[in-house]
Structure formats: C-alpha cells, structure tokens
XYZ file of C-alpha atoms in Angstrom:
431
model
C 24.050 -10.200 -12.351
C 22.555 -10.568 -8.864
C 20.930 -13.831 -7.826
C 17.205 -13.003 -7.550
C 16.381 -15.913 -5.213
C 19.272 -15.066 -2.871
C 18.118 -11.435 -2.866
C 14.615 -12.487 -1.813
C 15.935 -14.895 0.822
C 17.998 -12.407 2.817
C 15.176 -9.890 2.585
C 12.666 -12.362 4.056
C 10.613 -12.243 0.848
C 10.639 -15.919 -0.148
C 7.883 -18.296 0.981
C 7.603 -21.144 -1.565
C 9.533 -21.909 -4.743
C 9.139 -24.684 -7.286
C 12.197 -26.916 -7.842
C 14.325 -25.698 -10.755
C 13.317 -22.031 -10.445
C 16.663 -20.788 -9.168
C 18.576 -22.747 -11.819
C 16.404 -21.204 -14.557
C 17.001 -17.687 -13.217
C 20.778 -18.268 -13.186
C 20.767 -19.647 -16.729
C 18.877 -16.963 -18.727
C 16.934 -13.714 -18.636
C 13.537 -14.844 -17.366
C 10.237 -13.118 -18.059
C 8.028 -13.299 -14.965
C 4.606 -11.920 -14.162
C 2.614 -10.950 -11.108
C -1.126 -10.353 -11.089
C -2.928 -7.537 -9.312
C -6.595 -6.760 -8.848
C -7.923 -3.576 -10.534
C -11.043 -3.145 -8.376
C -9.743 0.248 -7.127
C -7.894 3.085 -8.862
C -5.034 2.790 -6.375
C -2.888 0.072 -4.891
C -2.393 -0.013 -1.120
C 0.645 -1.076 0.880
C -0.641 -4.648 1.025
C 0.365 -4.828 -2.669
C 3.868 -3.482 -2.065
C 5.652 -6.778 -1.321
C 4.633 -8.140 -4.733
C 5.603 -4.903 -6.499
C 8.983 -4.942 -4.718
C 9.498 -8.537 -5.932
C 9.081 -7.279 -9.502
C 11.478 -4.388 -8.761
C 14.165 -6.743 -7.465
C 13.521 -9.065 -10.419
C 14.226 -6.238 -12.879
C 17.302 -5.108 -10.922
C 18.592 -8.689 -11.195
C 18.391 -8.464 -15.014
C 15.065 -10.235 -15.606
C 11.903 -8.938 -17.272
C 8.863 -8.070 -15.108
C 5.280 -8.082 -16.369
C 2.471 -6.797 -14.183
C -0.899 -8.266 -15.081
C -3.991 -6.265 -14.224
C -6.787 -8.768 -13.690
C -9.534 -6.989 -15.580
C -11.302 -10.292 -16.268
C -10.530 -12.220 -13.085
C -11.096 -9.109 -10.985
C -14.695 -9.149 -12.182
C -15.508 -12.411 -10.455
C -13.951 -13.656 -7.237
C -11.011 -15.530 -5.845
C -11.578 -18.184 -3.179
C -8.076 -17.812 -1.742
C -8.589 -16.099 1.585
C -11.568 -14.060 0.428
C -14.979 -14.376 1.989
C -17.050 -12.665 -0.682
C -17.191 -12.342 -4.439
C -16.216 -9.088 -6.059
C -18.350 -6.597 -7.893
C -18.540 -6.485 -11.663
C -16.722 -3.467 -13.112
C -17.510 -1.840 -16.435
C -14.870 -1.454 -19.152
C -14.399 2.299 -18.609
C -13.767 1.870 -14.864
C -11.345 -0.995 -15.508
C -9.309 1.071 -17.984
C -9.231 4.053 -15.618
C -8.072 1.853 -12.728
C -5.448 0.216 -14.946
C -3.931 3.576 -15.948
C -3.844 4.770 -12.330
C -2.157 1.545 -11.212
C 0.403 1.761 -14.024
C 1.338 5.305 -12.982
C 1.938 4.066 -9.432
C 3.913 0.982 -10.474
C 6.055 3.096 -12.849
C 7.745 4.538 -9.756
C 9.029 1.029 -8.961
C 9.632 -0.453 -12.425
C 11.260 0.878 -15.590
C 8.691 0.668 -18.397
C 10.719 2.941 -20.719
C 14.027 1.087 -20.702
C 15.605 0.313 -24.081
C 16.962 -2.919 -22.578
C 15.212 -6.245 -23.296
C 14.064 -6.450 -19.657
C 11.849 -3.333 -19.810
C 8.722 -3.753 -17.681
C 5.321 -4.299 -19.318
C 1.725 -4.094 -18.165
C -0.982 -6.375 -19.562
C -4.683 -6.839 -18.819
C -6.220 -10.318 -19.003
C -9.532 -8.764 -20.075
C -7.893 -8.200 -23.480
C -7.612 -11.943 -24.173
C -10.592 -13.125 -22.128
C -13.336 -10.805 -23.396
C -13.876 -12.695 -26.674
C -13.150 -16.145 -25.257
C -16.461 -18.049 -25.409
C -17.571 -20.508 -22.753
C -17.415 -23.329 -25.302
C -13.841 -22.393 -26.227
C -12.910 -22.270 -22.569
C -14.445 -25.676 -21.861
C -12.618 -27.230 -24.819
C -9.218 -25.526 -24.507
C -8.880 -25.258 -20.733
C -11.541 -27.263 -18.888
C -10.700 -30.634 -20.419
C -7.087 -30.544 -19.198
C -7.710 -30.151 -15.450
C -9.833 -32.614 -13.459
C -12.361 -31.583 -10.843
C -10.500 -33.864 -8.404
C -7.342 -31.775 -8.917
C -9.241 -28.516 -8.392
C -11.109 -29.794 -5.329
C -7.851 -30.746 -3.613
C -6.685 -27.112 -3.490
C -6.536 -25.761 0.034
C -8.220 -22.483 -0.949
C -11.229 -24.393 -2.318
C -11.399 -26.668 0.734
C -11.397 -23.667 3.042
C -14.428 -22.193 1.293
C -16.272 -25.506 1.254
C -15.589 -26.379 4.879
C -15.016 -22.984 6.427
C -17.030 -20.028 7.588
C -18.583 -19.011 4.245
C -22.305 -19.582 4.683
C -23.013 -19.572 0.976
C -20.378 -22.131 0.045
C -18.416 -21.713 -3.169
C -19.966 -20.514 -6.403
C -19.112 -22.062 -9.774
C -17.661 -18.680 -10.766
C -15.179 -18.752 -7.926
C -14.457 -22.440 -8.400
C -13.271 -21.753 -11.947
C -11.012 -18.903 -10.802
C -7.941 -21.120 -10.659
C -8.575 -22.187 -14.274
C -8.845 -18.555 -15.383
C -5.619 -17.657 -13.584
C -4.018 -20.804 -14.985
C -5.056 -19.765 -18.493
C -3.394 -16.355 -17.985
C -0.101 -18.166 -17.359
C -0.615 -20.354 -20.451
C -1.475 -17.331 -22.624
C 1.515 -15.332 -21.352
C 3.845 -18.292 -21.876
C 2.650 -18.633 -25.484
C 2.590 -14.906 -26.331
C 5.222 -13.322 -24.075
C 7.553 -16.207 -23.217
C 6.644 -15.980 -19.513
C 8.135 -18.902 -17.582
C 7.663 -17.740 -13.992
C 4.700 -16.498 -11.988
C 5.224 -14.473 -8.806
C 2.628 -13.809 -6.132
C 1.602 -13.851 -2.500
C 1.664 -17.171 -0.687
C -2.148 -17.352 -0.669
C -1.921 -17.685 -4.481
C 0.255 -20.822 -4.470
C -2.639 -23.150 -5.346
C -3.774 -21.027 -8.300
C -0.182 -20.613 -9.511
C 0.586 -24.326 -9.503
C -2.669 -24.935 -11.390
C -1.172 -22.687 -14.076
C 2.045 -24.705 -14.333
C -0.004 -27.916 -14.446
C -2.307 -26.562 -17.171
C 0.704 -25.582 -19.302
C 2.274 -29.027 -18.854
C -0.953 -30.869 -19.737
C -1.736 -28.561 -22.675
C 1.697 -28.254 -24.285
C 3.464 -31.405 -23.105
C 5.677 -32.615 -20.267
C 8.820 -31.101 -21.753
C 7.478 -27.526 -21.227
C 8.588 -26.279 -17.821
C 7.178 -23.262 -16.025
C 7.676 -22.187 -12.450
C 6.110 -20.407 -9.473
C 7.560 -18.430 -6.575
C 5.716 -16.744 -3.704
C 6.425 -14.153 -1.048
C 5.051 -14.557 2.474
C 1.918 -12.703 3.513
C 3.208 -9.763 5.528
C 1.881 -9.424 9.062
C 2.737 -7.232 12.025
C 4.794 -8.648 14.894
C 1.593 -9.032 16.934
C 0.171 -11.273 14.201
C -2.369 -8.690 12.982
C -2.896 -7.840 9.339
C -0.265 -5.536 7.885
C -1.280 -2.241 6.279
C -4.639 -1.772 7.958
C -5.270 1.044 10.423
C -8.387 2.121 12.276
C -9.169 4.431 9.372
C -8.721 1.646 6.787
C -6.093 0.829 4.166
C -2.902 2.848 3.681
C -3.186 3.707 -0.030
C -0.462 4.764 -2.464
C -2.698 7.492 -3.921
C -2.059 10.764 -2.023
C -5.739 11.707 -2.428
C -6.742 8.594 -0.459
C -3.876 8.627 2.080
C -1.894 11.848 2.477
C 1.911 11.561 2.297
C 1.947 12.765 5.917
C -0.274 9.905 7.124
C 1.663 7.496 4.883
C 4.971 8.660 6.391
C 3.543 8.424 9.921
C 2.425 4.826 9.340
C 6.007 3.695 8.689
C 7.449 5.952 11.386
C 5.245 4.324 14.025
C 5.925 0.631 13.337
C 7.511 -1.417 16.137
C 11.260 -2.093 16.291
C 10.767 -5.739 15.236
C 8.589 -4.752 12.300
C 10.957 -1.963 11.220
C 13.800 -4.498 11.029
C 11.711 -6.750 8.746
C 10.044 -4.033 6.699
C 13.224 -2.136 5.793
C 14.429 -5.290 4.012
C 11.114 -5.880 2.227
C 9.975 -2.380 1.272
C 13.218 -0.628 0.317
C 16.009 -1.275 -2.193
C 18.762 -0.528 0.340
C 21.686 -2.948 0.126
C 22.366 -5.560 2.811
C 25.420 -3.839 4.292
C 23.522 -0.541 4.633
C 20.569 -2.263 6.344
C 22.849 -4.272 8.658
C 24.599 -1.051 9.713
C 21.238 0.677 10.342
C 20.015 -2.260 12.458
C 23.213 -2.142 14.509
C 22.963 1.635 14.959
C 19.313 1.281 15.988
C 20.174 -1.317 18.650
C 22.683 1.079 20.252
C 19.888 3.576 20.976
C 16.367 2.375 20.038
C 14.864 5.628 21.335
C 16.266 7.516 18.342
C 14.182 5.260 16.061
C 16.900 5.217 13.385
C 15.307 2.264 11.545
C 11.803 3.687 11.512
C 12.985 7.082 10.263
C 15.038 5.626 7.419
C 12.243 3.201 6.490
C 9.647 6.001 6.446
C 11.923 8.216 4.341
C 12.798 5.545 1.772
C 9.235 4.319 1.217
C 7.709 7.823 1.131
C 10.215 8.989 -1.500
C 9.673 5.805 -3.535
C 5.866 6.031 -3.511
C 5.472 9.829 -3.534
C 8.530 12.087 -3.974
C 11.336 13.847 -2.128
C 9.121 16.975 -1.934
C 6.281 14.952 -0.402
C 8.708 13.559 2.186
C 9.916 17.071 3.099
C 6.294 18.199 3.508
C 5.507 15.124 5.641
C 8.510 15.768 7.902
C 7.581 19.450 8.204
C 3.998 18.488 9.064
C 5.282 15.991 11.649
C 7.364 18.731 13.272
C 4.310 20.965 13.710
C 3.112 18.911 16.681
C 6.509 18.599 18.328
C 8.683 21.423 17.030
C 8.651 25.199 16.697
C 6.368 25.656 13.715
C 4.892 28.925 12.455
C 1.498 30.037 11.187
C 3.023 30.004 7.682
C 3.851 26.305 8.123
C 0.222 25.602 9.030
C -1.071 27.535 6.041
C 1.199 25.627 3.660
C -0.527 22.327 4.475
C -3.392 21.147 2.305
C -6.632 20.697 4.238
C -6.494 16.894 4.502
C -2.901 16.919 5.761
C -3.806 19.637 8.272
C -6.681 17.472 9.561
C -4.435 14.384 9.616
C -1.812 16.200 11.717
C -4.408 17.135 14.326
C -6.413 13.948 14.030
C -6.195 12.958 17.698
C -6.655 16.365 19.364
C -9.773 17.587 21.136
C -12.162 19.345 18.766
C -14.861 21.995 19.035
C -17.314 23.437 16.520
C -18.552 27.021 16.509
C -20.537 29.128 14.052
C -19.308 32.148 12.102
C -21.525 34.533 14.049
C -19.655 33.549 17.226
C -16.452 35.081 15.868
C -15.527 38.626 16.870
C -15.531 37.876 20.603
C -12.500 38.375 22.848
C -10.258 35.326 23.076
C -11.001 34.944 26.786
C -14.729 34.599 26.007
C -14.338 32.362 22.977
C -11.947 29.899 24.614
C -13.834 29.536 27.890
C -17.532 29.710 27.076
C -17.962 29.034 23.325
C -15.141 26.514 22.787
C -14.086 25.623 26.350
C -10.357 25.092 25.859
C -9.954 26.476 29.406
C -12.197 25.617 32.357
C -12.213 29.240 33.601
C -11.305 32.773 32.542
C -8.960 33.045 35.519
C -6.908 30.054 34.381
C -6.710 31.376 30.824
C -5.596 34.842 32.012
C -2.848 33.256 34.109
C -1.587 31.104 31.212
C -1.659 34.016 28.737
C 0.380 36.155 31.165
C 2.884 33.300 31.520
C 3.238 33.012 27.725
C 1.695 29.531 27.635
C -1.114 30.103 25.110
C -0.794 30.132 21.321
C -3.290 30.678 18.523
C -2.332 29.204 15.179
C 1.236 28.681 16.462
C 1.616 32.368 17.427
C 1.825 33.473 21.077
C -1.409 35.015 22.340
C -0.340 38.064 24.362
C -3.714 39.761 24.879
C -6.592 37.703 26.244
C -9.070 40.392 25.148
C -7.983 40.403 21.530
C -10.966 39.752 19.253
C -10.819 36.509 17.299
C -12.043 37.230 13.759
C -12.395 35.543 10.378
C -8.903 36.827 9.527
C -7.482 34.404 12.093
C -8.958 31.369 10.355
C -6.669 28.814 8.709
C -8.030 27.650 5.356
C -11.067 29.837 6.011
C -12.481 27.566 8.701
C -10.052 26.450 11.432
C -8.533 27.865 14.622
C -5.721 26.011 16.368
C -5.439 26.760 20.075
C -2.468 25.513 22.067
C -2.208 25.298 25.842
C 1.336 24.663 27.049
C 3.671 22.647 24.831
C 1.575 19.612 24.001
C -2.137 20.356 24.407
C -3.794 21.240 21.114
C -7.438 22.056 20.382
C -8.916 22.341 16.913
C -11.895 24.638 16.494
C -13.878 24.332 13.277
C -15.989 27.299 12.229
C -19.100 26.167 10.380
C-alpha cells in the first residue's frame, strides 16, 4: 500500500499536517473527508487539488468521503471570503449535489465492492433538524469565544478590509464545520479531514471539538494542501472570462484543454504532479524531455491531455485537439461544421469580427469582403490575393472573387469564416 503522505509530498500537495497523521495512515485504513461548497451545479478547477487528494487517498487504500456543504454553504465562511453567500433552496441544493457527484465520480470509485468505496454526504441532512438550543448545548458549550477569536481567519475579517465586520452567522461557521467532523467521526468513523490550507483554522476547531466532547483519548487529525497559484503569484484557475469549470456547458472541452496547454513551463512542471495520476518516474522523464526542447511544450501537451480525459473523455480530448488544429493546421469545412457553436466561437475568440444582415447576402465576395465586412482595405488587394490563392472562405480556397456569397455558405446557419493568408482570420456573423 502506498504511503499517502509521501505521495502528497513529492507532488507538492502537502501544506500542513497534524502530528500523528502519517502514523495513523500507515497503521490502518483511514476514512477521511473533504468538504465542498454546493453553491453552483459545477465544480471549477480551483476545486481540483482537493478532489485529487481524495483520489490519491483512495488509491493508497483509504476511504474518501466528499461532503457537500448544503448547510454551511447557505451561510458564509470567513476564511478568505469577503462576502456572505446566498441562501439556496432545498431543490437547488439537491440538483447541485447530484451534478457535483457526477463530476467527482470521474475521480473517485463510488461503486467499488471494497471497504474503501467513496461516499458522498450532505451536512444539510444532519443540520436541518438541529435546533439552535441543541446546537448551543451540544456544540457551543465546548468551545470558548477566546479560542474562536484567536483564529487567523476571524482576525482577518475583524481587522481587515471588510467594511461590515464579521456577522454572528459567519463567526459560528467554524463551529458548524467542527460539528460536521464530530458527526462524521461518530457515524462514519472519520478520523481525518482534508482541505485547502485556508481551512486549517476551521479543521483544527473540529479536532478540538471532538476532543472536548468525547474525551482526550479520542484522536482525530487534519491535513491540508497548499492554495494553488500561478508562477506570477496570481490566482490559479481564473481567466479574463471567469472560472474554468468542469461542466462542458460552462467551459467547453476546447477552452478547458487550451487553458492547460497555455500554462507556463514552471506551472506545467508543478501542475502535472498535482492534477494528474501519472507516476513519479513518468513525470520525471517528461520534465527531462521538456527541458531538452521547451519549444515542443511536451509537459503542457501531456498535462492538457491527461486532465481533459480525466474531467471530460477521450472523445472530448480528440475534439479539442481537432479544434485546436483548425487555427494552425489544414482543416476542412467539414471540421468546422462538426464543432458545436460554443466551441466554434471559442476557437475564434480572439479574431476580428464583423456583423452583417441576411439581406446583405447574395453579393459577390469582392463586394461583401471590402465594403460590407471590410476584411480587405480595397478590391484591388482582394483580387490580387485571390489570384495568388491566399484567400479562403470557411477553410476552402476562394478561386472566384465574383462568386456570390449566399445563405448556403453559412456555418451553423449564421457564420462566415474568412481567411487572409495563413494566420489572419475574420469571423462574420449574419444577424
């Protein structure tokens, strides 16, 4: 059986660990849990380090539990957040939980017949009928305000940039998270909580609550992964267009694949250890190969392939690679037509765009592409380029500048893709 802590260490996935954790993991099959927030019906790549921790945990013979914070997700968490969250209704919570489980099932084995099969739980199930009086008696009396105030996450909200201070709701968050650990210890035998390093304060409150509630002889543990950043110190997983989601409807597999393909060399070397299950010798060999010729981007390509297959599928990866080749390779009109609309728009996201109306169709190409959608500055220049074979429409050579451009030329019923030379693309949308 692999050593889980050693696995995390060489992968750069270990931030803090309570004394005795590694010994426990070597001694027995440990049930561990990690919490995630169900405020959306998809996880994004910011969640992936935690999910990969659970994956490695299961591969090392231990039992992973993913906790969907239906109750805690309704309020707010002072650790690194600047605002409280919105209240979700029960139907939305359940929908989000099912969507998240489907995504996590690609990383964890929920159907295994072995004792370390993965499970998903929702803290709303044990919190919804827990009265305030019960909470005050069973949880509140064990942890002092002094202890809670000393937490760094609380201090940051009290002394930091938050203009509104810290609400009572948020202040009690660490007790709610602590109670989850207590409940899971009592009902599921959970002895270890995993999480991001910003959760350390809440996690140690849980171990303290268990000790004070059940006695000093009861030992539970906490282990965190570092918060992943980019080599320039900026937040990982955010782009100009927002989060990189795991749901293909929110982030197409093409854009997902491109995100990983475009990371820096330094980041690729870190990320391939964190976000894939490749073994150490394979990764070491890839790093060495990459250093011989960084221009080939060996690390980025393998990273993008591994993560895209893991999150989406082999078919989605093939489609993403084919879409990537459209800009730089010899694609065909058929290849364009195979793309779904969002992927098509993602591929040509950065190109110059024009809009025309349907009644402007039917004109000769030389008119359309100089006066209506001015891809060319003059008719003379367009004629010259067409004669030299340097103009394409929808990836097919345009041989006659006077050919009428009609609705039959439209991709997906509304787009024309003009190409001038090898690299200059123009997307014309017909409204």
